[in-house]
Tab-separated table of C-alpha atoms in Angstrom:
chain	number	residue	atom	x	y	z
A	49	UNK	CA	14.436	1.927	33.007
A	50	UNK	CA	12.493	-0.543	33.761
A	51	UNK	CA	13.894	-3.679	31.638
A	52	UNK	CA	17.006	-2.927	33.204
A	53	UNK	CA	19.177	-1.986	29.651
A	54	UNK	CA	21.293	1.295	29.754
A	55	UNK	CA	20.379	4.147	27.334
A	56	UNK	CA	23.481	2.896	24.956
A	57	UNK	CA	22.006	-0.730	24.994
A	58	UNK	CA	18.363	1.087	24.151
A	59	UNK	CA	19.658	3.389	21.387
A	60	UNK	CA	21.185	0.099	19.970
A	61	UNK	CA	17.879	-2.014	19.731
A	62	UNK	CA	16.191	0.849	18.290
A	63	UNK	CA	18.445	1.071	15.602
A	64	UNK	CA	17.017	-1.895	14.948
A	65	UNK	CA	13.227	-0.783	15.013
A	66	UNK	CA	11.579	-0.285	12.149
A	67	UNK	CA	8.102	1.068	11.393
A	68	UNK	CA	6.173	0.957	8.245
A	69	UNK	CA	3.339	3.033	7.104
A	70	UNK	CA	1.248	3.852	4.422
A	71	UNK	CA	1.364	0.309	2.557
A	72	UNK	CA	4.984	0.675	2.416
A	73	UNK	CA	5.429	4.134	1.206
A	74	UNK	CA	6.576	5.425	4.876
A	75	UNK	CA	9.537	4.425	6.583
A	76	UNK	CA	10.627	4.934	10.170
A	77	UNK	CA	13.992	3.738	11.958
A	78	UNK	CA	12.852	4.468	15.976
A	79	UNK	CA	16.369	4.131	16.984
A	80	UNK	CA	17.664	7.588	14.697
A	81	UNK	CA	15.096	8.736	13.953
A	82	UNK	CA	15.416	8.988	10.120
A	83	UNK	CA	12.597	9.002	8.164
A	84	UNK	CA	12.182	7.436	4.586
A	85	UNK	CA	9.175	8.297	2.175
A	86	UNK	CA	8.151	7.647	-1.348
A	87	UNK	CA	6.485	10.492	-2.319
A	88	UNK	CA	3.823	10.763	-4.959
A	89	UNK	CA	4.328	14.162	-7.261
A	90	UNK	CA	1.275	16.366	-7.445
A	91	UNK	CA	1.000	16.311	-11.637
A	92	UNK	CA	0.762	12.280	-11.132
A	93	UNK	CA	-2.106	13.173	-8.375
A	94	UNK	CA	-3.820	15.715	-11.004
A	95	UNK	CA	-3.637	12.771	-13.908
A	96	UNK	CA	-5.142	10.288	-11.328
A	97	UNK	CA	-7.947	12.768	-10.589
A	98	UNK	CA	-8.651	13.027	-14.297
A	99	UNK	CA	-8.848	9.691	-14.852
A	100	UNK	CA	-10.991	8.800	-12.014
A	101	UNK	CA	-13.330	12.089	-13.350
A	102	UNK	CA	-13.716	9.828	-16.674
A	103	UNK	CA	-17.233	9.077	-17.575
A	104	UNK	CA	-16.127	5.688	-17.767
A	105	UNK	CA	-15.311	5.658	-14.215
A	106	UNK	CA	-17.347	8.725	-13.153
A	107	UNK	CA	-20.596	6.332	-12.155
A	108	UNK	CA	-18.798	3.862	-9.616
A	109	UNK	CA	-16.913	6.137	-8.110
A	110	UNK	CA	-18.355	8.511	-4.793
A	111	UNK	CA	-18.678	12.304	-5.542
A	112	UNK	CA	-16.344	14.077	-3.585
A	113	UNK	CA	-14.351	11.388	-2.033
A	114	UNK	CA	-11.251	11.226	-3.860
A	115	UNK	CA	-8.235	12.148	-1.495
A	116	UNK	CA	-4.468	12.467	-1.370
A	117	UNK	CA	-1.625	12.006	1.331
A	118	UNK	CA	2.185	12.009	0.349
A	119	UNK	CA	2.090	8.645	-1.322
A	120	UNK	CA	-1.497	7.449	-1.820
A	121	UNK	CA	-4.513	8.651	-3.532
A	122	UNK	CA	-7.603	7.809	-2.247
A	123	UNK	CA	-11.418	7.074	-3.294
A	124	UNK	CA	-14.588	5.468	-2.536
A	125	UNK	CA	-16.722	3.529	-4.831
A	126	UNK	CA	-20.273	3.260	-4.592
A	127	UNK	CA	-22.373	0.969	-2.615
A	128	UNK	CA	-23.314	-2.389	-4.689
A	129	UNK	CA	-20.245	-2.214	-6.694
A	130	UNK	CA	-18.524	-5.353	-6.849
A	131	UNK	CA	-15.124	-4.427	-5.404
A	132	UNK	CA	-12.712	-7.249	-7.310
A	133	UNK	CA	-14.849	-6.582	-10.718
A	134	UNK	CA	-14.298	-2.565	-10.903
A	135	UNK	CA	-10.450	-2.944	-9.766
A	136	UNK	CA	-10.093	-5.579	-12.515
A	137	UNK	CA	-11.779	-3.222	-15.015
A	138	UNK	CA	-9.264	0.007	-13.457
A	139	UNK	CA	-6.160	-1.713	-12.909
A	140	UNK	CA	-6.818	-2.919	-17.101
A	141	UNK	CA	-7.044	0.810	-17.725
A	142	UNK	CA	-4.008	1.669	-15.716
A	143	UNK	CA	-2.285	-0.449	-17.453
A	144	UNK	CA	-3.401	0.482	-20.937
A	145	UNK	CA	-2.652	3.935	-19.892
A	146	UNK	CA	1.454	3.632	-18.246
A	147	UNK	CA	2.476	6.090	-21.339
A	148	UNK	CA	-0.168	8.739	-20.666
A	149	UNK	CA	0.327	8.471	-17.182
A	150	UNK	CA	3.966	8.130	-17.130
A	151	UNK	CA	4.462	5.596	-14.433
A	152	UNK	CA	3.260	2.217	-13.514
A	153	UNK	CA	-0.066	2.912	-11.121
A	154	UNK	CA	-2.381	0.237	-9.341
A	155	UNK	CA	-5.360	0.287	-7.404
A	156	UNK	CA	-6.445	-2.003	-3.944
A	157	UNK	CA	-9.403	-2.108	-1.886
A	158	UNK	CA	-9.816	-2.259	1.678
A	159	UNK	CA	-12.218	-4.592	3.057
A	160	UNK	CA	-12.672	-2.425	6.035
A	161	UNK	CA	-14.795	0.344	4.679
A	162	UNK	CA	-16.518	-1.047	1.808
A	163	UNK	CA	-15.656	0.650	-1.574
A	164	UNK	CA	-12.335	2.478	-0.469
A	165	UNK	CA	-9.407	2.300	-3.073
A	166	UNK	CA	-6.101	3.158	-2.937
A	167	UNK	CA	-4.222	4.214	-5.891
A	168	UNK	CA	-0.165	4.095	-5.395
A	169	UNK	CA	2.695	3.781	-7.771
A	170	UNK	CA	4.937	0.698	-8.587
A	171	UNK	CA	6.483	-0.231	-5.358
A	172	UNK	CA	4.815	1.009	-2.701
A	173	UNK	CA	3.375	-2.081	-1.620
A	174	UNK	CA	3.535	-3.910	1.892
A	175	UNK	CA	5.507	-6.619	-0.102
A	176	UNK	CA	8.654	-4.730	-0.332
A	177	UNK	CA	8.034	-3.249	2.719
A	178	UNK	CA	8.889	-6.265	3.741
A	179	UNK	CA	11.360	-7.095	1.571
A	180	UNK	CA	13.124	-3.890	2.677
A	181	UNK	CA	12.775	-5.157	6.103
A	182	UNK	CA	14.643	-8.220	5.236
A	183	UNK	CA	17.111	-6.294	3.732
A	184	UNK	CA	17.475	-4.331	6.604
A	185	UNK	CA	18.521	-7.038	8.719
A	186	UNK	CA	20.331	-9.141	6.417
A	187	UNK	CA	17.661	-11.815	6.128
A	188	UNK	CA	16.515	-13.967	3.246
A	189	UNK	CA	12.851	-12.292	2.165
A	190	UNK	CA	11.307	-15.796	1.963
A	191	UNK	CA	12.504	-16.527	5.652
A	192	UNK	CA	10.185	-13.371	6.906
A	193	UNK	CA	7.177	-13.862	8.221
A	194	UNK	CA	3.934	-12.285	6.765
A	195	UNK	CA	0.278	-12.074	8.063
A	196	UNK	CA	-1.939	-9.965	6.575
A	197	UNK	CA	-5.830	-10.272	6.661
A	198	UNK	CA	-6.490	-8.619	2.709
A	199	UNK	CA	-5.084	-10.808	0.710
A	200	UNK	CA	-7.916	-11.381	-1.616
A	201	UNK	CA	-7.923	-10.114	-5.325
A	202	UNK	CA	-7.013	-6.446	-5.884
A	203	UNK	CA	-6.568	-6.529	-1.394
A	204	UNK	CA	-4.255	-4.588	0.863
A	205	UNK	CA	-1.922	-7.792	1.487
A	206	UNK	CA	-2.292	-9.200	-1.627
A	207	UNK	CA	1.144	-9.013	-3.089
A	208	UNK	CA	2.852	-9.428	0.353
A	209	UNK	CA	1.114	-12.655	0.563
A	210	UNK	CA	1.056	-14.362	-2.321
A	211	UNK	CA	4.658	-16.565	-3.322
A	212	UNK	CA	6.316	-15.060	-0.217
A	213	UNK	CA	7.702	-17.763	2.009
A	214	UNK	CA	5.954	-17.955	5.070
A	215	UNK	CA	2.269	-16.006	5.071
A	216	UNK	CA	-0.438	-16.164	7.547
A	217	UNK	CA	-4.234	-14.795	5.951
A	218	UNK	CA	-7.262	-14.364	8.022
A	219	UNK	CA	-10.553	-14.057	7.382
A	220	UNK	CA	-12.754	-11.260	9.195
């Protein structure tokens, strides 16, 4: 190869690679090729759908936009909305609601595509993806650095940035 290591020497270093996806949820070691997921149950999916069908809820939200992967529900809220004020007002009711539900849920926003949410269980947050990382490697979580560019209110990076050590946040 190029960079002049043998195929033992490569294998090793990618044992060492480590992708993220999903906000956490997905895990990838390049070196074995393992895979690692948190997966969201489809009854938990159905009881986010019905809550985000509440009338309550039913006039900020986009018809027709609410979508699921393995680990993440998705949604759009309307146009004018005012992003941080409707995730304050959902993540209240998510809360209020962790015995109907049956887990601990909470909702982001991208700043990317204006209104999209993100709905995702306890823990699947870039935070301890990172802190997995750490792990991983043997390294004090606080030593790791972090750069994120959501780390507003109710944001993407949010938890991953805020009290973590080291953190870099941009503005777009």
């Amino acid at each position: 190869n190029e960079l002049g290591y043998s195929m033992a020497e490569l294998k090793k270093i990618l044992k060492r690679f480590i992708l993220y996806s999903e906000c956490g949820s997905g895990k990838l070691n390049a070196g074995t090729g393992k895979t690692y997921y948190k997966i969201m149950e489809k009854p938990l999916k159905q009881k986010i759908a019905g809550i985000l069908s509440k009338s309550e809820f039913r006039d900020y939200i986009e018809p027709g936009s609410i979508m699921t992967n393995s680990a993440i529900v998705y949604f759009d809220v309307k146009e004018g909305v005012d992003m941080v004020f409707f995730s304050g007002i959902f993540n209240r009711y998510l809360t209020e609601s962790i015995s109907a539900i049956g887990k601990p849920l909470y909702a982001f926003y991208s700043i990317y595509k204006h209104g999209r949410s993100l709905i995702m269980p306890e823990g699947f947050t870039k935070k301890n993806a990172a802190e997995d990382f750490a792990s991983n490697f043997g390294l004090d979580p606080l030593k790791v650095a972090r750069i994120g560019d959501q780390g507003q209110k109710f944001g993407l990076d949010e938890d991953m940035l805020e009290k973590s050590g080291f953190t870099v946040h941009w503005d777009n």
